[in-house]
mmCIF file of C-alpha atoms in Angstrom:
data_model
loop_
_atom_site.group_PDB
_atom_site.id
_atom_site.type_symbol
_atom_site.label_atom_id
_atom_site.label_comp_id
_atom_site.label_asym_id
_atom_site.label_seq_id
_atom_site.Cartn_x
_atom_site.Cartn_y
_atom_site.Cartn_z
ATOM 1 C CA UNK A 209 116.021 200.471 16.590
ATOM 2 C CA UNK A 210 119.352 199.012 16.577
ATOM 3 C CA UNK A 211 122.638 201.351 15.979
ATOM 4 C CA UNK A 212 124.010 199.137 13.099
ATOM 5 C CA UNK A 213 126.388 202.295 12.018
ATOM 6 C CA UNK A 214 128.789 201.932 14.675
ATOM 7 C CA UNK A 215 128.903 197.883 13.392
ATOM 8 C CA UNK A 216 131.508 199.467 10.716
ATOM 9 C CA UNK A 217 133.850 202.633 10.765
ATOM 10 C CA UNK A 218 131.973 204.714 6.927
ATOM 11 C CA UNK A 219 133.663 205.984 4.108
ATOM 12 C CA UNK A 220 135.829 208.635 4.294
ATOM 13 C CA UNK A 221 133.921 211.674 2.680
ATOM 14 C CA UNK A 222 135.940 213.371 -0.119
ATOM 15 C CA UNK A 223 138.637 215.914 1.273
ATOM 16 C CA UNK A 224 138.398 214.080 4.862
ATOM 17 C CA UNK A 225 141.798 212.351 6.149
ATOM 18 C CA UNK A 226 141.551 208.874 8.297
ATOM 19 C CA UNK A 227 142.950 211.583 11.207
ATOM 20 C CA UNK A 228 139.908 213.924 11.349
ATOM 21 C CA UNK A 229 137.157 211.368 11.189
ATOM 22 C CA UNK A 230 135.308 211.986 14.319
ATOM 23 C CA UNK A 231 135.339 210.397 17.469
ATOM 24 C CA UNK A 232 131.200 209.884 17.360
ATOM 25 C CA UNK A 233 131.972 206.490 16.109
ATOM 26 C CA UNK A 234 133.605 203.060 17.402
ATOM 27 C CA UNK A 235 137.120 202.961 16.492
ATOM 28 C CA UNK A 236 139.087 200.784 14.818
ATOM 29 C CA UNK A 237 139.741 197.938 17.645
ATOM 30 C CA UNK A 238 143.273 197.023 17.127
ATOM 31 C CA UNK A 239 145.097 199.906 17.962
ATOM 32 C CA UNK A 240 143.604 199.766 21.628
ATOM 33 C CA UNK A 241 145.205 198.966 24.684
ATOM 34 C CA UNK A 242 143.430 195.822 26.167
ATOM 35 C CA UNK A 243 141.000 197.896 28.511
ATOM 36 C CA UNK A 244 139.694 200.295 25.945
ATOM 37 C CA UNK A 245 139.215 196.941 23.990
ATOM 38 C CA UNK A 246 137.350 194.840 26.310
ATOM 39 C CA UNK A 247 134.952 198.621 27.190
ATOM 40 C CA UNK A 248 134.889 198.884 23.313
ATOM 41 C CA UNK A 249 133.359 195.334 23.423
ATOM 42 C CA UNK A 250 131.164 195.500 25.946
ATOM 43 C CA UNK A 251 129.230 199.042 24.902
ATOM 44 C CA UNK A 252 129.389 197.169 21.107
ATOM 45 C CA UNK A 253 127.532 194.409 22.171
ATOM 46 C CA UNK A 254 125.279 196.507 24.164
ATOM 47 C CA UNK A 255 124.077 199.103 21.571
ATOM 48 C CA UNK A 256 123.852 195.845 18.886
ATOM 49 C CA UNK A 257 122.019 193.486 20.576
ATOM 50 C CA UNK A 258 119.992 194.814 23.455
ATOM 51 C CA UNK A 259 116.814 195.506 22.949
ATOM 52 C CA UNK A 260 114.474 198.340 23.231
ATOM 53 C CA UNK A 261 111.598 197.398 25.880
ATOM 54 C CA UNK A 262 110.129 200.149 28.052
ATOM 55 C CA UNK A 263 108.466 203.030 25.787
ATOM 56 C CA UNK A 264 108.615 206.574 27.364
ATOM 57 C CA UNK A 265 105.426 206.299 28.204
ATOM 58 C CA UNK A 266 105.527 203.054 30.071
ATOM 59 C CA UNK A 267 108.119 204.178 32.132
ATOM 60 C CA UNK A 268 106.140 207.089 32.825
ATOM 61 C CA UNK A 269 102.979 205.438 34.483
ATOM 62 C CA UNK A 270 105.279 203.292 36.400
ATOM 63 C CA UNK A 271 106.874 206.216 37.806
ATOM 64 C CA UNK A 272 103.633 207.943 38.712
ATOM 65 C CA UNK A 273 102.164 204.083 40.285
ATOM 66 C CA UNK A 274 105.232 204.064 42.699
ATOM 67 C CA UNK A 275 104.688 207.869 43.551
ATOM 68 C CA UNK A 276 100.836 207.301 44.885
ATOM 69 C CA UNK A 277 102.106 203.698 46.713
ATOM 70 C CA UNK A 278 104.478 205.655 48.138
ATOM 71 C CA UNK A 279 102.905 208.685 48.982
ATOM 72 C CA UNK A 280 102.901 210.093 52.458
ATOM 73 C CA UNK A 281 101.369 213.224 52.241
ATOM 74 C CA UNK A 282 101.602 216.315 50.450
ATOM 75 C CA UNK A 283 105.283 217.068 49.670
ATOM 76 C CA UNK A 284 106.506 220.758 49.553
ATOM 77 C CA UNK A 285 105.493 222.734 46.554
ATOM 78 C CA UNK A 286 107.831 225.813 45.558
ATOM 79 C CA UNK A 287 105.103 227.196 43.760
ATOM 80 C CA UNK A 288 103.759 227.909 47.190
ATOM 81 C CA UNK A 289 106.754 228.240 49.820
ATOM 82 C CA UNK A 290 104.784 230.314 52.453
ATOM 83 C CA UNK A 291 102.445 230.062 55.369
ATOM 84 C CA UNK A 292 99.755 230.754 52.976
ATOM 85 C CA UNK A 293 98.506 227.284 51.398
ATOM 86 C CA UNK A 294 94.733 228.082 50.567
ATOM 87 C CA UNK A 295 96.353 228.666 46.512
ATOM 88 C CA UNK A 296 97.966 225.451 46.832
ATOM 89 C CA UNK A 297 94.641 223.236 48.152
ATOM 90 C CA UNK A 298 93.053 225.414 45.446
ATOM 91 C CA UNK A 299 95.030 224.410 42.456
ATOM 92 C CA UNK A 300 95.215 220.815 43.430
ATOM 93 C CA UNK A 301 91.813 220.336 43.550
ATOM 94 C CA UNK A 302 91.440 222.371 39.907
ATOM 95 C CA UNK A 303 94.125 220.552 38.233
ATOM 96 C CA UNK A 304 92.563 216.761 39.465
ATOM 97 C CA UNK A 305 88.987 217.754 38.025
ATOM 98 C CA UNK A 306 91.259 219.104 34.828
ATOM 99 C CA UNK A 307 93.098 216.006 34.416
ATOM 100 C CA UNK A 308 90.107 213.808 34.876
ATOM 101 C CA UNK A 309 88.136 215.949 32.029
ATOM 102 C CA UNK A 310 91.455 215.870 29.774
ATOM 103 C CA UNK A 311 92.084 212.515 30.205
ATOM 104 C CA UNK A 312 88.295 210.486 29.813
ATOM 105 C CA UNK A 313 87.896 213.009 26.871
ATOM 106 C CA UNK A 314 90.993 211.548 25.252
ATOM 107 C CA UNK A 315 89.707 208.211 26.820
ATOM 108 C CA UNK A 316 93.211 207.212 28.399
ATOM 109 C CA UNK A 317 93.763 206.180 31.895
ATOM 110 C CA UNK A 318 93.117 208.785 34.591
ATOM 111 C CA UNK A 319 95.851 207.076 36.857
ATOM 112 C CA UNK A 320 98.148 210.121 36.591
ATOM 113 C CA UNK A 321 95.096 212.097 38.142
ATOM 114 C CA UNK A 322 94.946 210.431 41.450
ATOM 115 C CA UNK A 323 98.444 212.287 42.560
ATOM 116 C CA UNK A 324 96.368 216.008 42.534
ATOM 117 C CA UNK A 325 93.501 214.050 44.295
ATOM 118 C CA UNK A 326 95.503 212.668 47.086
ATOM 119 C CA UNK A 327 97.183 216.089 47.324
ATOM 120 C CA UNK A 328 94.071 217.943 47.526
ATOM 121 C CA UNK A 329 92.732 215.625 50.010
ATOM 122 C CA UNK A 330 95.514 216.315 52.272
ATOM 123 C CA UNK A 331 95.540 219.859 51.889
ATOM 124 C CA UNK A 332 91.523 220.988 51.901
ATOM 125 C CA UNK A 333 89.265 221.036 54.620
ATOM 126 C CA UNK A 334 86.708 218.301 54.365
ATOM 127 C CA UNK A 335 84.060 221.288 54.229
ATOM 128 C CA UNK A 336 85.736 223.015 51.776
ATOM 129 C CA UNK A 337 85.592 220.077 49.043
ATOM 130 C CA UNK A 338 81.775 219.093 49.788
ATOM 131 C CA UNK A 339 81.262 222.559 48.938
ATOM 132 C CA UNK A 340 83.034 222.599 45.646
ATOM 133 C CA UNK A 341 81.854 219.292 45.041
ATOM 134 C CA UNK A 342 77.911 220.762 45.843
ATOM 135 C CA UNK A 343 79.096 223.591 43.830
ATOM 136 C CA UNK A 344 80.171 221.778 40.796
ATOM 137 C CA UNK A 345 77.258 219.574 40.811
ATOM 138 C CA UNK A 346 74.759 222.672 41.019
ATOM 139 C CA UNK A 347 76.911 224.193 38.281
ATOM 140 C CA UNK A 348 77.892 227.281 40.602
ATOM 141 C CA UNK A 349 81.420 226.292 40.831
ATOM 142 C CA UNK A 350 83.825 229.143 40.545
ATOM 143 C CA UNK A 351 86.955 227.746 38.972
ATOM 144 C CA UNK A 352 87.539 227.111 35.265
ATOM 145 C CA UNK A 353 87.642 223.187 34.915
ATOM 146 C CA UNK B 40 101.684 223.300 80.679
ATOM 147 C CA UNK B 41 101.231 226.198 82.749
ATOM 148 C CA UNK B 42 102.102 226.342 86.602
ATOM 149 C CA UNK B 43 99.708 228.367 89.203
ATOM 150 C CA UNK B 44 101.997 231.929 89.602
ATOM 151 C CA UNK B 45 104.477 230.671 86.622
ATOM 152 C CA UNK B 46 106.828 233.581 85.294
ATOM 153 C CA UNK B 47 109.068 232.303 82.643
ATOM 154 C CA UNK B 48 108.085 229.956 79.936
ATOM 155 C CA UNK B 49 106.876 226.489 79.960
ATOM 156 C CA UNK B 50 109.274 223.888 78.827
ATOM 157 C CA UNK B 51 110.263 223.198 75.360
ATOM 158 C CA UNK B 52 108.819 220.308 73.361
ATOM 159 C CA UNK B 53 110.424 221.171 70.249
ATOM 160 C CA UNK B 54 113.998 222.392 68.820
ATOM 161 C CA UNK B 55 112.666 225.627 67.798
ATOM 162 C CA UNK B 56 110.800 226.441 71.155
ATOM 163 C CA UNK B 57 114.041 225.291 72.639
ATOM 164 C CA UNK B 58 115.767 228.194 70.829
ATOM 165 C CA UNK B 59 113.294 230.841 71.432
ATOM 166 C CA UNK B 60 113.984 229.944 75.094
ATOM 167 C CA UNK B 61 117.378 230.635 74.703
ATOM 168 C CA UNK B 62 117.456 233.534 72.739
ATOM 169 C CA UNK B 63 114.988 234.924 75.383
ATOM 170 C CA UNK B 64 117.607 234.222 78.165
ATOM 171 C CA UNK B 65 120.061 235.998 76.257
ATOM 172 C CA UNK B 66 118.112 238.955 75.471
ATOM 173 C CA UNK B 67 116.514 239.250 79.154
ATOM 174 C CA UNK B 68 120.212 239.133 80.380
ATOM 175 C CA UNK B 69 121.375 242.284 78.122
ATOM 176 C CA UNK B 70 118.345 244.447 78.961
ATOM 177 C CA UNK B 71 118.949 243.425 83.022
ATOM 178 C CA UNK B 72 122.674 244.392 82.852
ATOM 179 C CA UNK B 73 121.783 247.886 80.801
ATOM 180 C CA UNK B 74 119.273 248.864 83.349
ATOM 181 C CA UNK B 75 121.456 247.262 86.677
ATOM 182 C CA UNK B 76 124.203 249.705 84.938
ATOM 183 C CA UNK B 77 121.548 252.890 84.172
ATOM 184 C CA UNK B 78 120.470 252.503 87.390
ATOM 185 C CA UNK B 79 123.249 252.787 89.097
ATOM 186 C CA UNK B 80 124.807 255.533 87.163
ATOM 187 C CA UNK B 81 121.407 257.011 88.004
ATOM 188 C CA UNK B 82 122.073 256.733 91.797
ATOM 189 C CA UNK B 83 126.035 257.790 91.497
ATOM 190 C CA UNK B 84 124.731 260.836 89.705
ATOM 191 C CA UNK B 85 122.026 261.899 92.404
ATOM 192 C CA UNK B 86 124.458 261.024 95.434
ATOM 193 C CA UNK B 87 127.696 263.090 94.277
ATOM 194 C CA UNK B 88 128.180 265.914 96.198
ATOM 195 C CA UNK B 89 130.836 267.540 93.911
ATOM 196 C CA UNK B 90 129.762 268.644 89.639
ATOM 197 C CA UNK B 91 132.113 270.091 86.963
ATOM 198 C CA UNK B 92 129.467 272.588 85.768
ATOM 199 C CA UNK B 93 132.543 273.535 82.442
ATOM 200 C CA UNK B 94 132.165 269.933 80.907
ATOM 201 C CA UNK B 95 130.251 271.072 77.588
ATOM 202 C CA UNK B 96 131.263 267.957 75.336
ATOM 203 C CA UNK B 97 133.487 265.169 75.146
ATOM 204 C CA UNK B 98 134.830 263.049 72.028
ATOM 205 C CA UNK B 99 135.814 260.019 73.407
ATOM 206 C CA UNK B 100 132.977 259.347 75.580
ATOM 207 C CA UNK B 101 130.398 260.171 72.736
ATOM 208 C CA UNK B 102 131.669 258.187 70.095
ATOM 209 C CA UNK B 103 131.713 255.119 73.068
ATOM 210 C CA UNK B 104 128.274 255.241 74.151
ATOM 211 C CA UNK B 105 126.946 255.074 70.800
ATOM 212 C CA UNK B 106 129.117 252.006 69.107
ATOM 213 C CA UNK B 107 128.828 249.964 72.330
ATOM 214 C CA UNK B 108 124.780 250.416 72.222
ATOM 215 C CA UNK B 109 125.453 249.524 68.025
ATOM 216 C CA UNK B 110 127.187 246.252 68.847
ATOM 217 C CA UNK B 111 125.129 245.189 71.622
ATOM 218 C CA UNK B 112 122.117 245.447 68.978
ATOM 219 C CA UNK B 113 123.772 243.296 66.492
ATOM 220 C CA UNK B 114 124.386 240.662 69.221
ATOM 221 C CA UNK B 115 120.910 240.990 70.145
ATOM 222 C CA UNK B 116 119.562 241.170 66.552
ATOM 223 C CA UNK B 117 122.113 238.060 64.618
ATOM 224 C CA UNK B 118 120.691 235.156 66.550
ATOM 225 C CA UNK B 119 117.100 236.843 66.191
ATOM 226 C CA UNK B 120 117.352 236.264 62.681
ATOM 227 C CA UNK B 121 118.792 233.138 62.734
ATOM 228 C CA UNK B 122 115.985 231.853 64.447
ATOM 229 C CA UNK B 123 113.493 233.826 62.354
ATOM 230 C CA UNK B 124 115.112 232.201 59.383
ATOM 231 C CA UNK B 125 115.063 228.491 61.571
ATOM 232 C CA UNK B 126 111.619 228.822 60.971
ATOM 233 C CA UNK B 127 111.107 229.461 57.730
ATOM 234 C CA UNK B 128 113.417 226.506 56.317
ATOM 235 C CA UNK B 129 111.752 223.927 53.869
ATOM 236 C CA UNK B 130 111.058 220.442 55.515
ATOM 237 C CA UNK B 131 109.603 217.319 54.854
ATOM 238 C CA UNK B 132 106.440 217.023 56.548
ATOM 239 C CA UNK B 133 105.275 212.934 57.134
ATOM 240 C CA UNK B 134 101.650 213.794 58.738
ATOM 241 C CA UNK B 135 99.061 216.576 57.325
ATOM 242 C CA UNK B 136 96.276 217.546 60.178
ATOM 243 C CA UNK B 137 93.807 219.989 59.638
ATOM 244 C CA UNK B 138 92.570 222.373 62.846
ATOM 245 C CA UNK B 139 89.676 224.096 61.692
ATOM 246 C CA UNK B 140 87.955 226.724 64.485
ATOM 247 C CA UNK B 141 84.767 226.933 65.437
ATOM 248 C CA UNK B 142 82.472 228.667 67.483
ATOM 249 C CA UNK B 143 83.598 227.301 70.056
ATOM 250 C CA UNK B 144 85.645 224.432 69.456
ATOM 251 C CA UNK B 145 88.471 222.685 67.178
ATOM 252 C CA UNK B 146 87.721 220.143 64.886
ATOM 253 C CA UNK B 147 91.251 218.005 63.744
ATOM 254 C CA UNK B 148 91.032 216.045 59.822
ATOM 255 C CA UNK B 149 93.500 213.755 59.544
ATOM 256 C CA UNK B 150 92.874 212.918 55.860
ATOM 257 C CA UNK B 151 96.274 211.523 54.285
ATOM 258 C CA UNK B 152 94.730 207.901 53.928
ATOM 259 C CA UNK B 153 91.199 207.834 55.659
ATOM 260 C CA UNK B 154 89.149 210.284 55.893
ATOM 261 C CA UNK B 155 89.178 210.737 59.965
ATOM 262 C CA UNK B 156 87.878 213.986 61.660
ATOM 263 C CA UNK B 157 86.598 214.856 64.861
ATOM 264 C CA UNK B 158 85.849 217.538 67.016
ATOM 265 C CA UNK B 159 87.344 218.600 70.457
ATOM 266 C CA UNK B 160 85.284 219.780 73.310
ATOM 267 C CA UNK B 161 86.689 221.428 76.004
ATOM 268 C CA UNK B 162 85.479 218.965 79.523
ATOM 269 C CA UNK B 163 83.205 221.492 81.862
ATOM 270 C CA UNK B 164 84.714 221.903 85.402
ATOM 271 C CA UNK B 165 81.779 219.446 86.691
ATOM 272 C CA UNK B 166 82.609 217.027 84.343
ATOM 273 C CA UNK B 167 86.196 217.083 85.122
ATOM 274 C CA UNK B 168 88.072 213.660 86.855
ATOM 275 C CA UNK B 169 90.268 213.710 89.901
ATOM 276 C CA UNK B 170 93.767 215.497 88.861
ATOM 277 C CA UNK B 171 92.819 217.101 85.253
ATOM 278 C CA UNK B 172 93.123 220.446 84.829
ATOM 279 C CA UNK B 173 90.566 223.042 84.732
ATOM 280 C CA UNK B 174 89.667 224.846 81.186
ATOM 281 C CA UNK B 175 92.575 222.463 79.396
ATOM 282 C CA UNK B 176 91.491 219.376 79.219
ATOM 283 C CA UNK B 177 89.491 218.079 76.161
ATOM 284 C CA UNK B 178 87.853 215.016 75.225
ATOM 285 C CA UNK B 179 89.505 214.530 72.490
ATOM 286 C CA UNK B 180 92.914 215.133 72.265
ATOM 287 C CA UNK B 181 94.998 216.011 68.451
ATOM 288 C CA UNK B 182 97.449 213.119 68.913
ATOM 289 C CA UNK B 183 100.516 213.087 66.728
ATOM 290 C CA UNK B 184 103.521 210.729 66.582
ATOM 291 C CA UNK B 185 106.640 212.233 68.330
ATOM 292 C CA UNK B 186 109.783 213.052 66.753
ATOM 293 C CA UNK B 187 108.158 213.440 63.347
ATOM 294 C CA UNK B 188 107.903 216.371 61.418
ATOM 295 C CA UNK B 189 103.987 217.702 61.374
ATOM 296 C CA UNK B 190 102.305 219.725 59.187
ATOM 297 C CA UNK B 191 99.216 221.922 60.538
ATOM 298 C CA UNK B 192 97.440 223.656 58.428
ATOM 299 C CA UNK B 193 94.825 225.979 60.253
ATOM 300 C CA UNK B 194 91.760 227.277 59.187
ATOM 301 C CA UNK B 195 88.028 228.793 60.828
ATOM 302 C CA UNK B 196 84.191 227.507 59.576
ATOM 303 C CA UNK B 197 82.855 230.933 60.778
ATOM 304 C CA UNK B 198 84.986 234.016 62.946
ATOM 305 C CA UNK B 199 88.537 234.405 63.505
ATOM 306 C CA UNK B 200 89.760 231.989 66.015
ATOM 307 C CA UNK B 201 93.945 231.112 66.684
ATOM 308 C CA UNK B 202 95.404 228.039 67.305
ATOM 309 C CA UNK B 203 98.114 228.452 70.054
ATOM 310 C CA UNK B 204 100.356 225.816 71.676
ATOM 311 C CA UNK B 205 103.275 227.725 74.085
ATOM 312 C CA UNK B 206 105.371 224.585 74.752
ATOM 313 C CA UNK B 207 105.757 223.953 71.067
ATOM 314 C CA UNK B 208 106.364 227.451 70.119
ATOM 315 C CA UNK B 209 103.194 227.630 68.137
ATOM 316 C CA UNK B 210 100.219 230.483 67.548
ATOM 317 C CA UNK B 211 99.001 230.500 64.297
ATOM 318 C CA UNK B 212 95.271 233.036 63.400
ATOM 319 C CA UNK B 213 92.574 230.851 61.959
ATOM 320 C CA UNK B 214 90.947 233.407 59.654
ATOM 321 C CA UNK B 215 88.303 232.007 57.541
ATOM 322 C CA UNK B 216 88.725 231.183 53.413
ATOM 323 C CA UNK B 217 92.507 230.945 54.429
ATOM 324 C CA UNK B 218 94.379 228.046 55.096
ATOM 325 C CA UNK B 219 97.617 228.980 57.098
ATOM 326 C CA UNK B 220 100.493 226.307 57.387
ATOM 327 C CA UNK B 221 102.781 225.517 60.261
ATOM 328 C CA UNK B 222 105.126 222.904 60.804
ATOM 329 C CA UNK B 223 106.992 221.515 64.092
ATOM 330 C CA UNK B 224 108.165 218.321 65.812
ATOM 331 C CA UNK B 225 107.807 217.316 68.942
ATOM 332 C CA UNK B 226 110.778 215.817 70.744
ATOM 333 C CA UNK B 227 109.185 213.646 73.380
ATOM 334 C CA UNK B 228 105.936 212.174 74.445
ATOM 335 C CA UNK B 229 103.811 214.063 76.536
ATOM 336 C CA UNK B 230 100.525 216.042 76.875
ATOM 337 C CA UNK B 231 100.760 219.738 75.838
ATOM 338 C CA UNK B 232 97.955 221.897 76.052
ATOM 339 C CA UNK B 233 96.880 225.709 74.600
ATOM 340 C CA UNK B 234 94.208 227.784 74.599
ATOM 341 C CA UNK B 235 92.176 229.800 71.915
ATOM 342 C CA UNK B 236 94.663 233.446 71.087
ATOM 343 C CA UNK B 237 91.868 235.338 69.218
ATOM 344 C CA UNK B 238 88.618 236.911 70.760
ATOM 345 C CA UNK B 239 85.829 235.135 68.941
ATOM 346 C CA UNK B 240 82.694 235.138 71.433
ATOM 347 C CA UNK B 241 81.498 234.149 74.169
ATOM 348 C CA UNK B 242 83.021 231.077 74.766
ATOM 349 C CA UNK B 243 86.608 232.315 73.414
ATOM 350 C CA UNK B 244 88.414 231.455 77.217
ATOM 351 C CA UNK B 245 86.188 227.472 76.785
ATOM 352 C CA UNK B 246 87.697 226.000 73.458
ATOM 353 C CA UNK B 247 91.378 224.492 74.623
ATOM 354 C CA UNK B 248 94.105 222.821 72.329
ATOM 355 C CA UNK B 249 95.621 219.623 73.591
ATOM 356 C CA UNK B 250 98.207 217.603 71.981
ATOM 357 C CA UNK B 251 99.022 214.434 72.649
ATOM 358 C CA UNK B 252 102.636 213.073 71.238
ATOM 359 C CA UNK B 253 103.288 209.360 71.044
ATOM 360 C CA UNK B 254 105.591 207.002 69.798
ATOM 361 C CA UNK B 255 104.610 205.771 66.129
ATOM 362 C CA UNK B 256 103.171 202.399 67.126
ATOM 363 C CA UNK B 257 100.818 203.979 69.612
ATOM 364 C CA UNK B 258 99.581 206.744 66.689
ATOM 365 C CA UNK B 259 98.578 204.141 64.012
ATOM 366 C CA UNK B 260 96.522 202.474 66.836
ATOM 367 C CA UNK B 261 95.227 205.377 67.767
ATOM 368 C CA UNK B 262 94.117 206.100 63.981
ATOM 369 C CA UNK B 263 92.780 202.159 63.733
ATOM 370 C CA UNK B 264 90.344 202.567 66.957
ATOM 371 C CA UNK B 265 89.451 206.178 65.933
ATOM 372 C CA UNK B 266 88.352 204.899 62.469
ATOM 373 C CA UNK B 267 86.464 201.833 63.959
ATOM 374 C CA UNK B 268 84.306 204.422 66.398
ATOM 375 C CA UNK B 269 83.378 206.652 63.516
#
């Protein structure tokens, strides 16, 4: 979407003075000292001719793709600031198995869901997930998924 | 680790075990000068030949003995809660192991990347090699990279066990169904050993903790030939 109202300053509304028109918009060029002109320029040609690549959503997955390459193990959690961490292994291994259900029924990629997995495989004891994993097989499991 | 008729502490192998040993100096050294000084007022007391038996009160003295005793408990008490609060502070752990207790030996997961686990039998007295030490050694040791900050999270498969390292300043309770954190770093490379802290059978004095700290390159081999063997 390109920001073609700045190109030009719009008419004054009726009752409005050149004075009070607000600031929101590019000024008038020539009555700039050569510094504001050449910044006036530059953010001009910016918003007119650059265009829009990377969609929110784009940017997102990259974001969460350099988070798992770089991931060295489980960063600290506020939600669980304590010596107690059996909540946190807990939750982590809830929200993976609740992202991967979200996400195939939606049927987008379940990328995003590998951060809770790598978490809860650095938190929980080995034992602990073959048990849930039994458990969620059998359909015994305890948690709400 | 411990020496044969040892009475102080064994030395530190990380900053906050290094603080605990000074904050114990410091507090040893108040209660030895209050009883040196009780003691002796003790034996002036018993020894004086002449008493005022008229003396019924006195102002001055009261009001001394009890703010002196109030200050020396804050100095005693401020850099007991700095360290308390040392220990509590939020770091950035680079390593996650797992110590889980069982009956009767420890089991390490080091599960970041691979999925590598072991267990860690202590070595009977028979069994032992010229120059290792009874009831502490293990055959395999829990070995971390030095001078990086490690998280240990503790846990039991069946009774209540505790995970205890003195030169690192560590004793955590394994209880089972709970997963209890701890974090430390060790400042330089060396073998430190524990024992179990919490009565869980027969074998309670037979299930040792030894740590082995090395410099980085040495850990990833260590993970690469551990991972190969299993």
């Amino acid at each position: 979407m390109r920001n073609e109202a700045h190109a030009e300053p719009p008419a004054p509304v009726h009752g409005r003075t050149e004075a009070s028109h607000t600031e929101a918009r590019v000024r008038d060029t020539h009555s700039l000292s050569e510094e504001q002109h050449s910044f006036t320029v530059r953010y001009k040609s910016h918003l007119e001719l650059e265009p829009r690549t990377a969609t929110k959503e784009v940017k997102m997955a990259e974001d969460i793709k350099t988070k798992l390459e770089n991931y060295r193990t489980a960063p600290f959690d506020a939600r669980f600031p304590n010596q107690n961490q059996t909540r946190n292994c807990w939750s982590n291994y809830l929200d993976y198995h609740r992202c991967q259900k979200a996400l195939e029924a939606k049927g987008e990629d379940t990328l995003p869901c590998q951060w809770y997995k790598r978490v809860y495989t650095s938190l929980c004891p080995i034992s602990w997930v073959q048990k849930w994993d039994d458990q969620r097989a059998e359909g015994t499991f305890p948690g709400k998924i | 680790m411990a020496h044969p008729s040892q009475l102080g502490f064994q030395d530190a192998a990380s900053p906050l075990m290094e603080e605990l040993l000074h904050f114990h100096d410091h507090a040893l050294m108040i209660v030895l000068l209050i009883s040196v000084f009780v003691l002796y007022i003790i034996v002036t007391m018993i020894t004086a030949k002449l008493t005022d038996k008229l003396i019924l009160d006195s102002q001055e003295i009261e009001i001394i003995w009890t703010v002196l005793p109030a200050i020396v408990l804050i100095m005693i008490a401020l850099p007991s809660l700095r360290i308390l609060y040392l220990m509590d502070e939020i770091n950035d752990p680079h390593l996650t192991i797992k110590a889980m207790g069982h009956q009767w030996y420890w089991s390490y997961e080091y599960t970041d990347y691979d999925d590598l686990g072991f267990d860690s039998y202590m070595i009977p007295t028979q069994d032992l090699a010229p120059g290792q030490f009874r009831l502490l050694e293990a055959d395999h040791r829990m070995v971390i990279p030095m001078e990086s900050p490690i998280r240990v999270l503790i846990s039991a498969e069946d009774v209540l066990h505790s995970w205890a390292v003195p030169s690192l300043g560590v004793k955590v309770d394994a209880v089972p169904g709970r997963l209890n954190q701890t974090t430390f770093i060790v400042n330089r490379p060396g073998v430190f050993y524990g024992q179990c802290s919490e009565i869980c059978g027969a074998n309670h004095s037979f299930m040792p903790i030894v740590i082995e700290a090395v410099p980085l390159a040495h850990f990833e081999n260590w993970t690469s030939l551990m991972m190969e063997d299993a």
